[in-house]
Short mmCIF file of C-alpha atoms and ligand atoms in Angstrom, two decimals:
data_model
loop_
_atom_site.label_atom_id
_atom_site.label_comp_id
_atom_site.label_asym_id
_atom_site.label_seq_id
_atom_site.Cartn_x
_atom_site.Cartn_y
_atom_site.Cartn_z
CA MET A 1 -14.62 0.25 18.31
CA ASN A 2 -16.61 0.62 15.08
CA VAL A 3 -16.21 -1.66 12.07
CA LEU A 4 -16.72 -0.82 8.40
CA ILE A 5 -17.46 -3.80 6.14
CA LEU A 6 -17.19 -3.21 2.40
CA SER A 7 -19.09 -4.84 -0.46
CA VAL A 8 -21.38 -6.82 1.79
CA GLY A 9 -23.63 -8.09 -1.01
CA THR A 10 -25.65 -11.04 0.26
CA ARG A 11 -23.47 -11.87 3.27
CA ASN A 12 -26.33 -11.19 5.72
CA LYS A 13 -25.29 -13.79 8.26
CA LEU A 14 -21.74 -12.50 8.53
CA ILE A 15 -22.98 -8.94 9.14
CA ARG A 16 -25.32 -10.28 11.84
CA TYR A 17 -22.36 -11.99 13.55
CA PHE A 18 -20.44 -8.71 13.53
CA VAL A 19 -23.40 -6.79 14.94
CA LYS A 20 -23.65 -9.40 17.71
CA ALA A 21 -19.91 -9.32 18.42
CA MET A 22 -19.94 -5.52 18.61
CA ASP A 23 -23.02 -5.40 20.79
CA GLY A 24 -22.42 -2.70 23.37
CA LYS A 25 -18.84 -2.22 22.11
CA GLY A 26 -19.43 -0.41 18.85
CA ARG A 27 -21.31 -0.13 15.58
CA VAL A 28 -21.13 -2.05 12.34
CA ILE A 29 -21.35 0.02 9.17
CA ALA A 30 -21.81 -1.71 5.80
CA THR A 31 -21.29 -0.54 2.23
CA ASP A 32 -22.21 -1.75 -1.21
CA MET A 33 -22.46 -0.11 -4.62
CA CYS A 34 -26.01 -1.37 -5.00
CA ARG A 35 -28.84 -0.52 -2.65
CA LEU A 36 -30.38 -3.92 -3.39
CA ALA A 37 -27.56 -5.67 -1.55
CA PRO A 38 -29.60 -7.24 1.27
CA ALA A 39 -26.75 -7.49 3.80
CA LEU A 40 -26.67 -3.66 4.01
CA TYR A 41 -29.84 -3.80 6.06
CA GLU A 42 -28.37 -6.03 8.76
CA ALA A 43 -25.83 -3.38 9.79
CA ASP A 44 -26.25 -0.53 12.28
CA GLY A 45 -25.75 1.89 9.41
CA TYR A 46 -24.95 1.69 5.73
CA TYR A 47 -23.70 3.62 2.75
CA ILE A 48 -24.25 3.14 -0.96
CA VAL A 49 -20.86 3.86 -2.46
CA PRO A 50 -19.40 4.19 -5.97
CA GLY A 51 -17.69 1.18 -7.60
CA MET A 52 -14.20 0.43 -6.34
CA ASP A 53 -12.69 1.50 -9.68
CA SER A 54 -14.07 5.00 -9.43
CA PRO A 55 -11.42 7.67 -8.71
CA GLU A 56 -13.21 9.03 -5.65
CA TYR A 57 -13.74 5.62 -4.04
CA LEU A 58 -10.93 5.82 -1.47
CA ASP A 59 -11.88 9.34 -0.46
CA VAL A 60 -15.47 8.19 0.06
CA LEU A 61 -14.16 5.44 2.36
CA PHE A 62 -11.92 7.87 4.26
CA GLY A 63 -14.95 10.15 4.67
CA ILE A 64 -17.08 7.34 6.09
CA CYS A 65 -14.27 6.28 8.45
CA GLN A 66 -14.00 9.82 9.77
CA LYS A 67 -17.71 10.40 10.11
CA GLU A 68 -18.39 7.06 11.82
CA GLY A 69 -15.27 6.89 13.97
CA ILE A 70 -14.27 3.61 12.32
CA THR A 71 -11.43 1.62 13.92
CA GLY A 72 -11.39 -1.46 11.67
CA ILE A 73 -12.16 -1.98 7.98
CA LEU A 74 -12.49 -5.16 5.91
CA SER A 75 -13.82 -6.19 2.51
CA LEU A 76 -15.74 -9.30 1.52
CA ILE A 77 -14.72 -9.36 -2.16
CA ASP A 78 -11.41 -10.38 -3.71
CA PRO A 79 -10.67 -7.45 -6.04
CA GLU A 80 -10.94 -5.00 -3.13
CA LEU A 81 -8.47 -6.74 -0.82
CA SER A 82 -5.36 -5.39 -2.57
CA LEU A 83 -6.78 -1.87 -2.59
CA LEU A 84 -7.24 -1.89 1.18
CA ALA A 85 -3.84 -3.51 1.75
CA ARG A 86 -2.04 -1.03 -0.51
CA ASN A 87 -3.58 1.87 1.41
CA ALA A 88 -3.35 0.32 4.88
CA HIS A 89 -0.92 3.04 6.03
CA ARG A 90 -3.36 5.78 5.00
CA PHE A 91 -6.16 4.11 6.97
CA GLN A 92 -3.78 3.54 9.89
CA ALA A 93 -2.94 7.24 9.92
CA MET A 94 -6.64 7.82 10.62
CA GLY A 95 -6.68 5.22 13.38
CA VAL A 96 -8.29 2.57 11.15
CA THR A 97 -6.82 -0.95 11.04
CA VAL A 98 -7.18 -2.86 7.77
CA ILE A 99 -8.33 -6.34 8.77
CA GLY A 100 -6.67 -8.48 6.12
CA SER A 101 -3.45 -9.72 4.58
CA PRO A 102 -0.55 -7.58 3.35
CA TYR A 103 -0.59 -6.34 -0.26
CA LYS A 104 1.87 -8.94 -1.61
CA GLN A 105 -0.22 -11.80 -0.22
CA CYS A 106 -3.48 -10.34 -1.58
CA GLU A 107 -1.96 -10.09 -5.05
CA LEU A 108 -0.53 -13.60 -4.82
CA ALA A 109 -3.92 -15.09 -3.93
CA LEU A 110 -5.65 -13.15 -6.70
CA ASP A 111 -3.47 -14.68 -9.40
CA LYS A 112 -3.95 -18.45 -9.38
CA PHE A 113 -0.91 -19.04 -11.59
CA LYS A 114 1.41 -17.01 -9.36
CA MET A 115 -0.01 -18.89 -6.39
CA TYR A 116 0.73 -22.17 -8.17
CA GLU A 117 4.35 -21.13 -8.76
CA TRP A 118 4.68 -20.14 -5.10
CA LEU A 119 3.22 -23.46 -3.92
CA GLN A 120 5.58 -25.41 -6.18
CA ASP A 121 8.64 -23.41 -5.12
CA HIS A 122 7.81 -24.01 -1.48
CA GLY A 123 7.15 -27.74 -1.81
CA TYR A 124 3.37 -27.90 -1.34
CA ARG A 125 1.25 -30.40 -3.26
CA CYS A 126 -0.92 -28.63 -5.86
CA ALA A 127 -2.36 -29.24 -9.32
CA LYS A 128 0.30 -29.01 -12.03
CA SER A 129 -0.57 -25.84 -13.97
CA TYR A 130 0.20 -24.20 -17.29
CA ARG A 131 -0.26 -20.71 -18.63
CA ASN A 132 1.52 -21.51 -21.85
CA GLN A 133 -0.58 -23.58 -24.26
CA LYS A 134 2.41 -24.83 -26.27
CA LYS A 135 4.21 -26.03 -23.16
CA PHE A 136 1.05 -27.86 -22.13
CA TYR A 137 0.73 -29.63 -25.51
CA ARG A 138 4.41 -30.57 -25.36
CA ASP A 139 3.90 -32.12 -21.93
CA VAL A 140 0.82 -34.00 -23.20
CA GLU A 141 2.95 -35.47 -26.00
CA GLU A 142 5.66 -36.43 -23.51
CA GLY A 143 3.05 -38.04 -21.24
CA LYS A 144 3.72 -35.61 -18.39
CA ILE A 145 0.04 -34.69 -18.14
CA ILE A 146 -3.11 -36.40 -19.40
CA TYR A 147 -6.70 -35.40 -20.21
CA PRO A 148 -9.12 -34.55 -18.72
CA VAL A 149 -7.70 -31.27 -17.47
CA PHE A 150 -9.25 -28.33 -15.70
CA VAL A 151 -9.30 -24.91 -17.39
CA LYS A 152 -10.06 -21.67 -15.55
CA PRO A 153 -9.27 -17.96 -15.67
CA ALA A 154 -6.03 -17.23 -13.77
CA LYS A 155 -7.77 -14.37 -12.02
CA GLY A 156 -11.30 -15.74 -11.88
CA SER A 157 -13.76 -16.14 -9.05
CA ALA A 158 -17.13 -17.72 -8.24
CA SER A 159 -16.42 -20.65 -10.59
CA ILE A 160 -17.08 -18.43 -13.63
CA ALA A 161 -15.73 -19.81 -16.93
CA VAL A 162 -14.27 -22.99 -15.45
CA SER A 163 -14.43 -26.21 -17.48
CA LYS A 164 -13.35 -29.80 -17.45
CA VAL A 165 -11.66 -30.36 -20.79
CA TYR A 166 -11.32 -33.75 -22.47
CA ASP A 167 -9.33 -33.02 -25.63
CA LYS A 168 -7.21 -30.59 -27.66
CA GLU A 169 -10.14 -29.42 -29.82
CA MET A 170 -12.06 -28.20 -26.81
CA LEU A 171 -8.98 -26.60 -25.29
CA ASP A 172 -8.13 -24.76 -28.55
CA LEU A 173 -11.68 -23.44 -28.66
CA LEU A 174 -11.49 -22.11 -25.10
CA PHE A 175 -8.14 -20.42 -25.70
CA MET A 176 -9.43 -18.90 -28.97
CA ASN A 177 -12.00 -16.99 -26.96
CA GLY A 178 -9.17 -15.28 -25.14
CA GLY A 179 -8.90 -14.29 -21.51
CA GLU A 180 -6.02 -15.18 -19.25
CA LEU A 181 -6.66 -18.89 -18.95
CA MET A 182 -4.70 -21.54 -17.15
CA VAL A 183 -4.75 -25.31 -17.61
CA GLN A 184 -4.52 -27.55 -14.57
CA GLU A 185 -4.15 -31.19 -13.84
CA PHE A 186 -7.67 -32.40 -12.98
CA LEU A 187 -7.86 -33.15 -9.28
CA ASP A 188 -10.22 -36.10 -8.91
CA GLY A 189 -10.94 -36.27 -5.22
CA GLN A 190 -12.74 -34.90 -2.19
CA GLU A 191 -13.09 -31.09 -2.17
CA ILE A 192 -12.35 -29.47 1.17
CA GLY A 193 -12.89 -25.98 2.51
CA ALA A 194 -10.91 -24.45 5.37
CA ASP A 195 -11.79 -21.32 7.35
CA VAL A 196 -8.65 -20.06 9.03
CA TYR A 197 -7.87 -17.16 11.36
CA VAL A 198 -4.38 -15.75 11.70
CA ASP A 199 -4.08 -13.47 14.69
CA MET A 200 -3.33 -9.94 13.56
CA LEU A 201 -1.16 -9.22 16.63
CA SER A 202 0.76 -12.45 17.19
CA HIS A 203 0.73 -13.44 13.48
CA LYS A 204 0.06 -17.02 14.63
CA VAL A 205 -2.53 -19.34 13.08
CA VAL A 206 -5.00 -19.55 15.96
CA SER A 207 -8.04 -21.25 14.44
CA ILE A 208 -8.79 -23.74 11.66
CA PHE A 209 -12.16 -25.23 10.68
CA THR A 210 -12.32 -27.80 7.90
CA LYS A 211 -15.25 -29.28 6.05
CA LYS A 212 -15.82 -31.74 3.24
CA LYS A 213 -17.84 -30.21 0.44
CA LEU A 214 -20.60 -32.67 -0.40
CA LYS A 215 -22.51 -30.77 -3.05
CA MET A 216 -21.77 -27.64 -5.06
CA ARG A 217 -24.30 -25.40 -6.75
CA ALA A 218 -23.53 -22.33 -8.89
CA GLY A 219 -19.97 -22.14 -7.55
CA GLU A 220 -21.07 -22.31 -3.93
CA THR A 221 -21.01 -25.09 -1.39
CA ASP A 222 -24.58 -26.30 -1.00
CA LYS A 223 -23.98 -29.10 1.49
CA ALA A 224 -20.95 -29.83 3.62
CA VAL A 225 -19.86 -31.71 6.73
CA SER A 226 -17.26 -30.69 9.30
CA PHE A 227 -14.30 -33.00 9.91
CA LYS A 228 -10.93 -32.93 11.62
CA ASP A 229 -7.56 -34.33 10.63
CA SER A 230 -4.40 -33.31 12.46
CA LYS A 231 -2.34 -33.93 9.33
CA LEU A 232 -4.47 -31.37 7.46
CA PHE A 233 -4.33 -28.88 10.34
CA GLY A 234 -0.54 -29.19 10.35
CA LEU A 235 -0.35 -28.56 6.61
CA ILE A 236 -2.64 -25.52 6.75
CA GLU A 237 -0.82 -24.05 9.73
CA ARG A 238 2.56 -24.40 8.04
CA PHE A 239 1.32 -23.08 4.71
CA VAL A 240 -0.57 -20.04 6.02
CA ALA A 241 2.29 -19.00 8.31
CA GLU A 242 4.93 -19.47 5.59
CA ALA A 243 2.90 -17.57 2.99
CA GLY A 244 2.27 -14.70 5.44
CA PHE A 245 -1.50 -14.35 5.25
CA LEU A 246 -3.29 -12.52 8.06
CA ALA A 247 -6.78 -12.38 9.61
CA ALA A 248 -9.67 -14.43 8.11
CA ILE A 249 -8.76 -16.72 5.20
CA ASP A 250 -10.69 -19.21 3.15
CA ILE A 251 -8.77 -22.07 1.50
CA ASP A 252 -9.91 -24.64 -1.09
CA LEU A 253 -8.14 -27.98 -0.98
CA PHE A 254 -8.53 -31.44 -2.47
CA GLU A 255 -7.85 -34.80 -0.91
CA VAL A 256 -6.62 -37.22 -3.56
CA GLY A 257 -5.34 -40.66 -2.64
CA GLY A 258 -4.80 -39.71 0.99
CA GLU A 259 -2.80 -36.57 0.17
CA TYR A 260 -3.92 -32.96 0.51
CA TYR A 261 -3.54 -30.55 -2.42
CA ILE A 262 -3.84 -26.79 -1.94
CA SER A 263 -6.05 -25.37 -4.68
CA GLU A 264 -7.09 -21.78 -4.00
CA ILE A 265 -6.79 -19.10 -1.32
CA ASN A 266 -9.23 -16.27 -0.68
CA PRO A 267 -7.69 -14.01 1.99
CA ARG A 268 -11.06 -12.93 3.41
CA PHE A 269 -14.13 -14.40 5.13
CA GLY A 270 -15.33 -17.16 2.81
CA GLY A 271 -18.94 -17.49 1.69
CA GLY A 272 -19.15 -20.76 3.62
CA TYR A 273 -17.95 -19.30 6.92
CA PRO A 274 -21.42 -19.52 8.61
CA HIS A 275 -20.91 -23.30 8.84
CA ALA A 276 -17.80 -22.73 10.97
CA TYR A 277 -19.53 -20.07 13.06
CA ALA A 278 -22.47 -22.40 13.74
CA CYS A 279 -19.93 -24.94 15.02
CA GLY A 280 -18.64 -22.37 17.52
CA VAL A 281 -15.63 -21.25 15.49
CA ASP A 282 -15.83 -17.53 16.16
CA HIS A 283 -13.46 -15.68 13.82
CA VAL A 284 -15.65 -12.57 14.07
CA GLY A 285 -15.02 -12.47 17.83
CA MET A 286 -11.31 -12.89 17.06
CA VAL A 287 -11.41 -9.80 14.83
CA ALA A 288 -13.11 -7.86 17.62
CA LYS A 289 -10.52 -9.01 20.16
CA ASN A 290 -7.67 -8.02 17.87
CA LEU A 291 -9.22 -4.59 17.31
CA ALA A 292 -9.40 -4.20 21.09
CA GLY A 293 -5.62 -4.73 21.13
CA ARG A 294 -5.66 -8.27 22.50
CA ALA A 295 -4.20 -11.39 20.88
CA ASN A 296 -6.28 -14.57 20.50
CA GLU A 297 -5.40 -17.92 22.04
CA LYS A 298 -4.77 -20.89 19.74
CA VAL A 299 -7.95 -23.00 19.50
CA ILE A 300 -7.29 -25.05 16.36
CA GLY A 301 -9.87 -27.80 15.83
CA ASP A 302 -12.08 -26.69 18.73
CA TYR A 303 -15.36 -27.93 17.18
CA GLU A 304 -17.35 -31.12 16.62
CA ASP A 305 -16.85 -33.22 13.54
CA GLY A 306 -19.79 -34.66 11.60
CA VAL A 307 -21.82 -31.42 11.71
CA TYR A 308 -23.71 -30.95 8.42
CA MET A 309 -24.55 -27.70 6.63
CA MET A 310 -27.53 -27.62 4.26
CA LYS A 311 -28.09 -24.31 2.48
CA PHE A 312 -31.51 -22.78 1.81
CA ASN A 313 -32.78 -19.46 0.52
CA GLU A 314 -34.04 -16.47 2.47
CA LEU A 315 -35.58 -13.20 1.31
CA CYS A 316 -35.04 -9.59 2.29
CA ILE A 317 -38.19 -7.53 1.71
CA ARG A 318 -37.91 -3.80 1.87
CA GLN A 319 -39.74 -0.70 0.74
CA PHE A 320 -37.63 2.34 0.01
CA ASN A 321 -39.16 5.60 1.19
CA ARG A 322 -39.74 8.12 -1.57
CA PRO A 323 -37.09 6.89 -4.02
CA SER A 324 -35.06 9.90 -4.97
CA LYS A 325 -33.63 10.87 -8.37
CA LYS A 326 -30.52 11.73 -6.43
CA GLU A 327 -30.02 8.04 -5.70
CA ASP A 328 -27.35 7.88 -8.37
CA ALA A 329 -25.39 10.66 -6.73
CA HIS A 330 -21.98 9.35 -5.77
CA ILE A 331 -22.72 8.76 -2.15
CA VAL A 332 -25.93 8.20 -0.34
CA SER A 333 -25.96 7.41 3.33
CA LYS A 334 -28.88 5.81 5.06
CA PHE A 335 -29.56 5.16 8.67
CA GLY A 336 -32.24 4.08 11.04
CA GLU A 337 -35.58 3.80 9.33
CA GLY A 338 -34.09 3.56 5.87
CA ARG A 339 -34.38 7.22 5.00
CA THR A 340 -31.53 8.74 3.07
CA GLU A 341 -29.97 11.99 4.11
CA LYS A 342 -30.40 13.23 0.58
CA GLU A 343 -34.05 12.26 0.50
CA GLU A 344 -34.63 14.29 3.60
CA GLY A 345 -33.07 17.37 2.01
N1 ADP B 1 -7.56 -28.60 -10.72
C1 ADP B 1 -8.86 -28.83 -10.50
N2 ADP B 1 -9.38 -30.07 -10.64
C2 ADP B 1 -10.70 -30.31 -10.44
N3 ADP B 1 -11.59 -29.37 -10.08
C3 ADP B 1 -11.15 -28.11 -9.92
C4 ADP B 1 -9.76 -27.78 -10.11
N4 ADP B 1 -9.61 -26.45 -9.88
C5 ADP B 1 -10.84 -25.99 -9.56
N5 ADP B 1 -11.76 -26.97 -9.57
C6 ADP B 1 -13.21 -26.80 -9.29
O1 ADP B 1 -13.62 -25.53 -9.75
C7 ADP B 1 -14.07 -24.71 -8.68
C8 ADP B 1 -13.61 -23.27 -8.88
O2 ADP B 1 -12.22 -23.20 -8.97
P1 ADP B 1 -11.35 -22.27 -8.02
O3 ADP B 1 -9.92 -22.50 -8.39
O4 ADP B 1 -11.70 -22.51 -6.60
O5 ADP B 1 -11.74 -20.82 -8.51
P2 ADP B 1 -12.83 -19.74 -8.01
O6 ADP B 1 -13.49 -20.28 -6.76
O7 ADP B 1 -12.02 -18.52 -7.76
O8 ADP B 1 -13.76 -19.58 -9.18
C9 ADP B 1 -13.51 -25.37 -7.43
O9 ADP B 1 -14.32 -25.13 -6.31
C10 ADP B 1 -13.52 -26.83 -7.83
O10 ADP B 1 -14.83 -27.38 -7.68
MG1 MG B 2 -12.71 -21.37 -5.09
#
C-alpha cells in the first residue's frame, strides 16, 4: 500500500501523519510543482512535477504511480480534485484508488454559486446569494436584502478578493474590475470549521470534528477551539450524505442566532485538519484502512471539547546538492539524501 499525495505545498504535518500511518505498511510519495514546497521533504520520496494545466501532467502522474507501485492517490488543492475524479477510472485501471469525491461533487464544491443553488434546493440554511447584480439591486430596493453584504469570487479560495461591502458605490467598483463575483448576505455570527470523513467503502459519514474559529489570519484559522453539538453533527451527517461527498472533507459553517448555516465545502483535507488529528480524530488512519479494503466504524464526536489550537510558524531548512540546470526539465525525481536522478547523470 503506497500513497501518492499531490500538491503538498506547506502541509508538512499532514504528510507526517501519512508517513506514520503507513509505517511498515507502505511508502508516502509527495509531489509539488515547486521544489521549495517544504512538505515534499517529509515524505518517503518526492517528485517535482509540471503544473496541473500542462498537457503531460496526467501522464507524469501515471508514470509515478507505475514506478512507485501506488495504490491510493489524493490531492490537497481544490483545482486538482476534479482532474483526479474525472480520471478515476484510468487510475483504477492501474490499481490506484482516487481518494476523494466523485467528479460532480468536486465541481459543485468548486463553484460557490452552484453550491448555493444546491443548498437552497435541498432546504439547507445558507447565505442568500446573487450572481446577477441587477437582481441584487432589485432585491435591495424591495428590502429583501440589506447592506452590509459579502462579495467574493464564485470560484475563489484562500479568502482572496473577498470583501465586506457597505454600499452600492463600493459594489459597482468591485464588479467593474470584473471576475466572476457573487454577492452574499453577510453572515454575522460564529464561524465554524468541520473536518469530516465519509467512508469510501460504506459511503457512510463515520467521523466529524467541529471547532469554533476564534481568530483568522490571512485566510487561515489562527486560533480555534473544539466543541460538540449533536444538532450540528446531525446536520453535517445529513448534508454530506445527501450531497454525495466521499473521503476527507472540510466544511465552513456559521452559527447565527442559534441556527447553523452551511457556507463552503472543500472536498479534501482542510488546512486546519491538524487540530482534529491532535484531538485523536484520525482521518489519515481511515484512509489507510479503506485502502486496505476495510470499512471504518462510525466514531462521530469521539474527541474532547474545549481543546484549543494556537498556530505558530516553523521553518524547513535545506541545501540542495549541486543545483542542476536541468531542474526545469519536466520531471525531476528525488529520493533519499535529496539528490536528483538527473543530477546524478
Ligand atoms: N456570507 C458571508 N458572511 C460573512 N463572512 C463570510 C461570508 N462568506 C465568507 N465569509 C468569510 O470569508 C472567508 C472566505 O470565504 P469562503 O467562502 O470560505 O471562501 P474561500 O475559503 O474559498 O476563500 C470565510 O472564511 C469567512 O471568514
Ligand atoms: Mg473557506
